[in-house]
């Protein structure tokens, strides 16, 4: 934090005695600096982690900020460096108790440093908005007597008003002599049968007082009424026992450590998490379980809920009030197991003993807005700060964590190579789509072999999951004769065609009087919509819808299997509450075929699913990103795990145009080690993670010239620091991002590669101390980016 940034906050006054209480505050809205304030005696003490309201900026606007250092001696405050200037004064304290404890404060500092994000922004992200707003909090009024029992007895005789007499008697009998024993207002009025008037009288006579208490509405967040068979009485198999013994030994050491649990789907990982948590609770400690948001279905939550009594949940399906209730439950020690999505890593538990991160490799653990943290990596750091253990589970561990197991002594690799009860892995079959027939609309999404299998399992009343990683109807609208494609006017991407049932699209005509197709083209980045002309505006010939979309799949299914009950699930439907309902319907057999994007590949457990079809294994391979192979491998393996999760035999059909692609071949063969070996060769050759570390400086602006100038300046600064500090790093760019324009913003990137994380840290800690770049453009720093799109 530079001094010149703090300077203007000191009012121009002199000769005041040094202030008695000084705190340091981080504001959410402020840039990368913290500010010192004096605190008047009336509101002292203020503790670390409490929020205050204080005048900020030239205009002294009241802003909310976190106290990040309490009780700073004057000599160490910013005021001491700036003789003759006076500190501003905190206006009020917002929270009765600190929202974050010292351990979470340390974690916040680490995140702020590592992910190059202002501390105030990190702190703001650590506490749910619902908590800060006090969602679902009601204020209730309570009444108590301010006189002694003897005085009350006297008053009961003396008072002339019948109602007043009655009220004092009532409070006297209940011994309501202080705010703790006070009687709730409505209850009192009902007991006495009076209104507010006699109470007011008594208050005027100073016989009683009104206290305000805030209470939280009681709102259960754990879904009820889903039947799950009781479990947990079985014996662990040999692999599980070995793994658990190792984890328990780690837990007993009371030292920080990480276990990477590599186990195929259904190998009993979750069961191990549960037993490890039981062990932690026995030791009087607490645990956090992180799951990817979409795996936080009623199914999983229920499973934990059945095994633990004091559990709290945090996921996006909760209302604000429910979220606040859950958080307060954790804060007040009423929960010792927290299960939630990414941000649950900040759950305010004390005595943390274990953090479990399931599906550790999931990209959704990375937050894509500032602070751009990875929930898994923060979990590891938090475990370290708390001397706790961390279990990372996955069927397809990330290359980063695998290599940690080789190079870092705190990491330990355990594996569960078999499915529990020795259920066979599903049979995997590759279907080469190049052999299939191509119709006027493009290819058939359901190939002949897939259709055959689907028919078979439907006849047996079994269920199927079909996966297609594309929303909409087709992924581009294309003229076969002149090669014109429809592009978004704001973004550098092709538009996706969505069919619409909405009548307003039916009778539309273009300016030239042609009929429109029944539907519209939409940009999945900026959500701009356009109508689609029936004919190509350039050559007048007909448009074709190329590519694959989940809507088209749904249509083809309806045509080929008119009697099957099919449903589609994708991020469009995810936004709605129906999502959880749909999964439940599928689980309870009211849907035969579930089609959707990759979110259905995650963590679900449906024993009656015996067929999984991957409509196109290639979609993620086409992404120009260095993790494309890894993602493709993970996706196929994950989806495969959905099939045959019971004694019924499962089959997985993988359709592809790229049958020779290694990621696909290894995935179909179930050869994780083979894939890792192949992929590591490539990563090493290109200095990519897990060998080197990456950071991306993304710059964007609507005006390209301005952006260009800013990019050049950024590059110069980076080069200067690297040269001055003699850092070992490679810098690429500025270059256009893969999607070079989104929502009219041109996007450029500078990519930094370095063999050590500390090099990247060193570079950015110097970069952030420099004044903002000119011309001013939007800058986003992404450390350990999850993709380069
Ligand atoms: P994963 O998390 O690796 O997919 P789970 O822990 O969910 O695996 O286990 C899959 C299923 O097998 C669950 O229904 C679980 O209750 C059951 N299970 C786990 N371990 C055993 C065991 N040792 N014996 C019998 N059933 C088990
Ligand atoms: Zn767009």
Short mmCIF file of N, CA and C in Angstrom, two decimals, residues 89-182:
data_model
loop_
_atom_site.label_atom_id
_atom_site.label_comp_id
_atom_site.label_asym_id
_atom_site.label_seq_id
_atom_site.Cartn_x
_atom_site.Cartn_y
_atom_site.Cartn_z
N UNK A 89 -12.48 9.63 11.89
CA UNK A 89 -13.07 8.89 13.01
C UNK A 89 -14.14 7.91 12.52
N UNK A 90 -14.09 6.72 13.06
CA UNK A 90 -15.10 5.70 12.76
C UNK A 90 -16.46 6.21 13.23
N UNK A 91 -17.48 6.02 12.38
CA UNK A 91 -18.81 6.49 12.74
C UNK A 91 -19.51 5.49 13.66
N UNK A 92 -19.54 4.22 13.25
CA UNK A 92 -20.23 3.24 14.07
C UNK A 92 -19.73 1.83 13.79
N UNK A 93 -20.07 0.93 14.70
CA UNK A 93 -19.73 -0.48 14.51
C UNK A 93 -20.99 -1.18 14.01
N UNK A 94 -20.84 -1.99 12.97
CA UNK A 94 -22.03 -2.64 12.39
C UNK A 94 -22.34 -3.97 13.06
N UNK A 95 -21.33 -4.80 13.23
CA UNK A 95 -21.59 -6.15 13.74
C UNK A 95 -21.36 -6.23 15.24
N UNK A 96 -22.28 -6.92 15.92
CA UNK A 96 -22.10 -7.11 17.36
C UNK A 96 -20.86 -7.93 17.66
N UNK A 97 -20.64 -8.92 16.78
CA UNK A 97 -19.47 -9.78 16.97
C UNK A 97 -18.69 -9.83 15.66
N UNK A 98 -17.41 -10.16 15.72
CA UNK A 98 -16.65 -10.25 14.48
C UNK A 98 -17.27 -11.29 13.52
N UNK A 99 -17.31 -10.97 12.23
CA UNK A 99 -17.83 -11.93 11.26
C UNK A 99 -16.79 -12.99 10.94
N UNK A 100 -15.53 -12.63 11.10
CA UNK A 100 -14.45 -13.54 10.75
C UNK A 100 -13.48 -13.63 11.91
N UNK A 101 -13.02 -14.85 12.19
CA UNK A 101 -12.05 -14.99 13.27
C UNK A 101 -10.63 -14.77 12.75
N UNK A 102 -9.66 -14.83 13.65
CA UNK A 102 -8.29 -14.49 13.27
C UNK A 102 -7.75 -15.43 12.19
N UNK A 103 -8.17 -16.68 12.28
CA UNK A 103 -7.68 -17.66 11.29
C UNK A 103 -8.19 -17.32 9.89
N UNK A 104 -9.47 -16.94 9.80
CA UNK A 104 -10.02 -16.57 8.50
C UNK A 104 -9.42 -15.25 8.00
N UNK A 105 -9.06 -14.38 8.94
CA UNK A 105 -8.39 -13.14 8.57
C UNK A 105 -7.04 -13.44 7.93
N UNK A 106 -6.32 -14.40 8.51
CA UNK A 106 -5.03 -14.78 7.93
C UNK A 106 -5.23 -15.36 6.53
N UNK A 107 -6.30 -16.16 6.41
CA UNK A 107 -6.59 -16.76 5.12
C UNK A 107 -6.88 -15.66 4.09
N UNK A 108 -7.64 -14.65 4.53
CA UNK A 108 -7.98 -13.54 3.64
C UNK A 108 -6.71 -12.83 3.16
N UNK A 109 -5.78 -12.62 4.08
CA UNK A 109 -4.52 -11.96 3.70
C UNK A 109 -3.76 -12.80 2.67
N UNK A 110 -3.79 -14.10 2.88
CA UNK A 110 -3.10 -14.97 1.94
C UNK A 110 -3.76 -14.89 0.55
N UNK A 111 -5.08 -14.95 0.52
CA UNK A 111 -5.80 -14.89 -0.75
C UNK A 111 -5.52 -13.56 -1.44
N UNK A 112 -5.57 -12.49 -0.65
CA UNK A 112 -5.32 -11.17 -1.21
C UNK A 112 -3.93 -11.11 -1.85
N UNK A 113 -2.96 -11.70 -1.20
CA UNK A 113 -1.61 -11.69 -1.74
C UNK A 113 -1.45 -12.63 -2.92
N UNK A 114 -1.91 -13.84 -2.75
CA UNK A 114 -1.67 -14.86 -3.77
C UNK A 114 -2.46 -14.58 -5.05
N UNK A 115 -3.72 -14.23 -4.90
CA UNK A 115 -4.56 -14.01 -6.07
C UNK A 115 -4.60 -12.55 -6.52
N UNK A 116 -3.74 -11.73 -5.94
CA UNK A 116 -3.60 -10.34 -6.36
C UNK A 116 -4.95 -9.63 -6.36
N UNK A 117 -5.58 -9.59 -5.20
CA UNK A 117 -6.91 -9.00 -5.10
C UNK A 117 -6.95 -8.16 -3.82
N UNK A 118 -7.52 -6.94 -3.86
CA UNK A 118 -7.56 -6.11 -2.66
C UNK A 118 -8.20 -6.84 -1.47
N UNK A 119 -7.63 -6.64 -0.30
CA UNK A 119 -8.09 -7.34 0.90
C UNK A 119 -9.58 -7.10 1.16
N UNK A 120 -10.03 -5.86 0.95
CA UNK A 120 -11.43 -5.54 1.21
C UNK A 120 -12.37 -6.37 0.35
N UNK A 121 -11.96 -6.59 -0.89
CA UNK A 121 -12.78 -7.40 -1.80
C UNK A 121 -12.80 -8.86 -1.37
N UNK A 122 -11.66 -9.34 -0.91
CA UNK A 122 -11.58 -10.73 -0.45
C UNK A 122 -12.50 -10.91 0.75
N UNK A 123 -12.39 -10.00 1.71
CA UNK A 123 -13.19 -10.12 2.93
C UNK A 123 -14.68 -10.09 2.61
N UNK A 124 -15.04 -9.20 1.68
CA UNK A 124 -16.44 -9.08 1.31
C UNK A 124 -16.94 -10.40 0.71
N UNK A 125 -16.06 -11.07 -0.05
CA UNK A 125 -16.48 -12.32 -0.69
C UNK A 125 -16.55 -13.48 0.30
N UNK A 126 -15.90 -13.34 1.44
CA UNK A 126 -15.86 -14.45 2.38
C UNK A 126 -17.13 -14.58 3.22
N UNK A 127 -17.87 -13.50 3.30
CA UNK A 127 -19.10 -13.54 4.10
C UNK A 127 -20.29 -13.42 3.14
N UNK A 128 -21.22 -14.36 3.18
CA UNK A 128 -22.34 -14.30 2.24
C UNK A 128 -23.12 -12.98 2.37
N UNK A 129 -23.59 -12.48 1.23
CA UNK A 129 -24.35 -11.24 1.23
C UNK A 129 -25.55 -11.34 2.17
N UNK A 130 -26.15 -12.53 2.22
CA UNK A 130 -27.33 -12.73 3.06
C UNK A 130 -27.00 -12.47 4.53
N UNK A 131 -25.78 -12.78 4.91
CA UNK A 131 -25.37 -12.57 6.31
C UNK A 131 -25.17 -11.09 6.57
N UNK A 132 -24.51 -10.42 5.60
CA UNK A 132 -24.25 -8.99 5.79
C UNK A 132 -25.54 -8.18 5.83
N UNK A 133 -26.51 -8.63 5.03
CA UNK A 133 -27.79 -7.93 5.01
C UNK A 133 -28.67 -8.32 6.19
N UNK A 134 -28.32 -9.42 6.84
CA UNK A 134 -29.16 -9.91 7.91
C UNK A 134 -30.48 -10.45 7.38
N UNK A 135 -30.42 -11.17 6.26
CA UNK A 135 -31.64 -11.71 5.66
C UNK A 135 -32.36 -12.63 6.64
N UNK A 136 -33.66 -12.49 6.72
CA UNK A 136 -34.46 -13.38 7.54
C UNK A 136 -34.40 -13.06 9.03
N UNK A 137 -33.79 -11.91 9.36
CA UNK A 137 -33.71 -11.56 10.78
C UNK A 137 -34.94 -10.73 11.15
N UNK A 138 -35.56 -11.10 12.23
CA UNK A 138 -36.70 -10.32 12.73
C UNK A 138 -36.30 -9.67 14.04
N UNK A 139 -36.83 -8.47 14.28
CA UNK A 139 -36.60 -7.87 15.57
C UNK A 139 -37.86 -8.06 16.40
N UNK A 140 -37.68 -8.52 17.63
CA UNK A 140 -38.83 -8.68 18.51
C UNK A 140 -38.64 -7.82 19.74
N UNK A 141 -39.77 -7.39 20.31
CA UNK A 141 -39.69 -6.55 21.50
C UNK A 141 -39.95 -7.37 22.75
N UNK A 142 -39.18 -7.10 23.75
CA UNK A 142 -39.29 -7.81 25.02
C UNK A 142 -39.46 -6.80 26.15
N UNK A 143 -40.24 -7.17 27.15
CA UNK A 143 -40.53 -6.25 28.25
C UNK A 143 -39.99 -6.80 29.56
N UNK A 144 -39.40 -5.93 30.36
CA UNK A 144 -39.01 -6.37 31.71
C UNK A 144 -39.17 -5.22 32.71
N UNK A 145 -39.26 -5.58 33.99
CA UNK A 145 -39.44 -4.59 35.05
C UNK A 145 -38.08 -3.98 35.41
N UNK A 146 -38.10 -2.68 35.70
CA UNK A 146 -36.83 -2.05 36.07
C UNK A 146 -36.75 -1.83 37.58
N UNK A 147 -37.71 -2.40 38.29
CA UNK A 147 -37.73 -2.24 39.75
C UNK A 147 -37.44 -3.57 40.42
N UNK A 148 -37.19 -3.55 41.70
CA UNK A 148 -36.90 -4.80 42.41
C UNK A 148 -38.20 -5.54 42.70
N UNK A 149 -38.07 -6.78 43.12
CA UNK A 149 -39.25 -7.59 43.43
C UNK A 149 -40.09 -6.94 44.53
N UNK A 150 -39.41 -6.44 45.57
CA UNK A 150 -40.13 -5.81 46.68
C UNK A 150 -40.89 -4.58 46.21
N UNK A 151 -40.23 -3.77 45.38
CA UNK A 151 -40.90 -2.60 44.83
C UNK A 151 -42.10 -3.01 43.98
N UNK A 152 -41.91 -4.09 43.22
CA UNK A 152 -42.99 -4.56 42.36
C UNK A 152 -44.21 -4.95 43.19
N UNK A 153 -43.96 -5.67 44.29
CA UNK A 153 -45.08 -6.07 45.17
C UNK A 153 -45.85 -4.85 45.63
N UNK A 154 -45.08 -3.83 46.00
CA UNK A 154 -45.69 -2.59 46.45
C UNK A 154 -46.52 -1.95 45.35
N UNK A 155 -45.94 -1.89 44.17
CA UNK A 155 -46.61 -1.26 43.03
C UNK A 155 -47.92 -1.98 42.69
N UNK A 156 -47.89 -3.31 42.80
CA UNK A 156 -49.09 -4.07 42.45
C UNK A 156 -50.26 -3.62 43.33
N UNK A 157 -49.96 -3.35 44.60
CA UNK A 157 -51.01 -2.84 45.49
C UNK A 157 -51.42 -1.43 45.13
N UNK A 158 -50.41 -0.60 44.81
CA UNK A 158 -50.66 0.83 44.60
C UNK A 158 -51.35 1.17 43.29
N UNK A 159 -50.94 0.50 42.21
CA UNK A 159 -51.41 0.91 40.88
C UNK A 159 -52.92 0.87 40.79
N UNK A 160 -53.48 1.93 40.14
CA UNK A 160 -54.94 1.97 40.07
C UNK A 160 -55.47 1.34 38.78
N UNK A 161 -54.76 1.56 37.67
CA UNK A 161 -55.22 0.96 36.40
C UNK A 161 -55.22 -0.56 36.49
N UNK A 162 -56.34 -1.16 36.14
CA UNK A 162 -56.46 -2.61 36.27
C UNK A 162 -55.46 -3.34 35.36
N UNK A 163 -55.41 -2.85 34.12
CA UNK A 163 -54.50 -3.48 33.13
C UNK A 163 -53.05 -3.34 33.58
N UNK A 164 -52.72 -2.14 34.08
CA UNK A 164 -51.34 -1.89 34.50
C UNK A 164 -50.96 -2.82 35.64
N UNK A 165 -51.88 -2.96 36.58
CA UNK A 165 -51.69 -3.87 37.71
C UNK A 165 -51.40 -5.28 37.20
N UNK A 166 -52.24 -5.66 36.25
CA UNK A 166 -52.16 -7.00 35.69
C UNK A 166 -50.79 -7.24 35.01
N UNK A 167 -50.34 -6.22 34.29
CA UNK A 167 -49.05 -6.35 33.57
C UNK A 167 -47.90 -6.54 34.56
N UNK A 168 -47.87 -5.67 35.57
CA UNK A 168 -46.78 -5.78 36.55
C UNK A 168 -46.83 -7.13 37.25
N UNK A 169 -48.03 -7.57 37.59
CA UNK A 169 -48.17 -8.88 38.23
C UNK A 169 -47.59 -9.98 37.34
N UNK A 170 -47.99 -9.89 36.11
CA UNK A 170 -47.55 -10.90 35.15
C UNK A 170 -46.02 -10.95 35.06
N UNK A 171 -45.40 -9.79 34.91
CA UNK A 171 -43.94 -9.73 34.80
C UNK A 171 -43.28 -10.16 36.11
N UNK A 172 -43.92 -9.78 37.21
CA UNK A 172 -43.40 -10.14 38.53
C UNK A 172 -43.41 -11.65 38.72
N UNK A 173 -44.54 -12.25 38.34
CA UNK A 173 -44.64 -13.71 38.50
C UNK A 173 -43.62 -14.45 37.65
N UNK A 174 -43.36 -13.87 36.48
CA UNK A 174 -42.37 -14.54 35.60
C UNK A 174 -40.94 -14.11 35.92
N UNK A 175 -40.78 -13.32 36.93
CA UNK A 175 -39.45 -12.85 37.33
C UNK A 175 -38.72 -12.13 36.18
N UNK A 176 -39.49 -11.34 35.43
CA UNK A 176 -38.88 -10.61 34.31
C UNK A 176 -38.26 -9.32 34.82
N UNK A 177 -37.07 -9.43 35.42
CA UNK A 177 -36.43 -8.27 36.02
C UNK A 177 -35.22 -7.75 35.25
N UNK A 178 -34.87 -8.41 34.17
CA UNK A 178 -33.80 -7.88 33.32
C UNK A 178 -34.01 -8.33 31.88
N UNK A 179 -33.17 -7.84 31.00
CA UNK A 179 -33.43 -8.09 29.58
C UNK A 179 -33.32 -9.58 29.24
N UNK A 180 -32.54 -10.31 30.01
CA UNK A 180 -32.42 -11.74 29.72
C UNK A 180 -33.68 -12.52 30.02
N UNK A 181 -34.39 -12.09 31.09
CA UNK A 181 -35.59 -12.83 31.46
C UNK A 181 -36.86 -12.14 30.94
N UNK A 182 -36.65 -11.11 30.10
CA UNK A 182 -37.79 -10.31 29.63
C UNK A 182 -38.82 -11.15 28.89
#
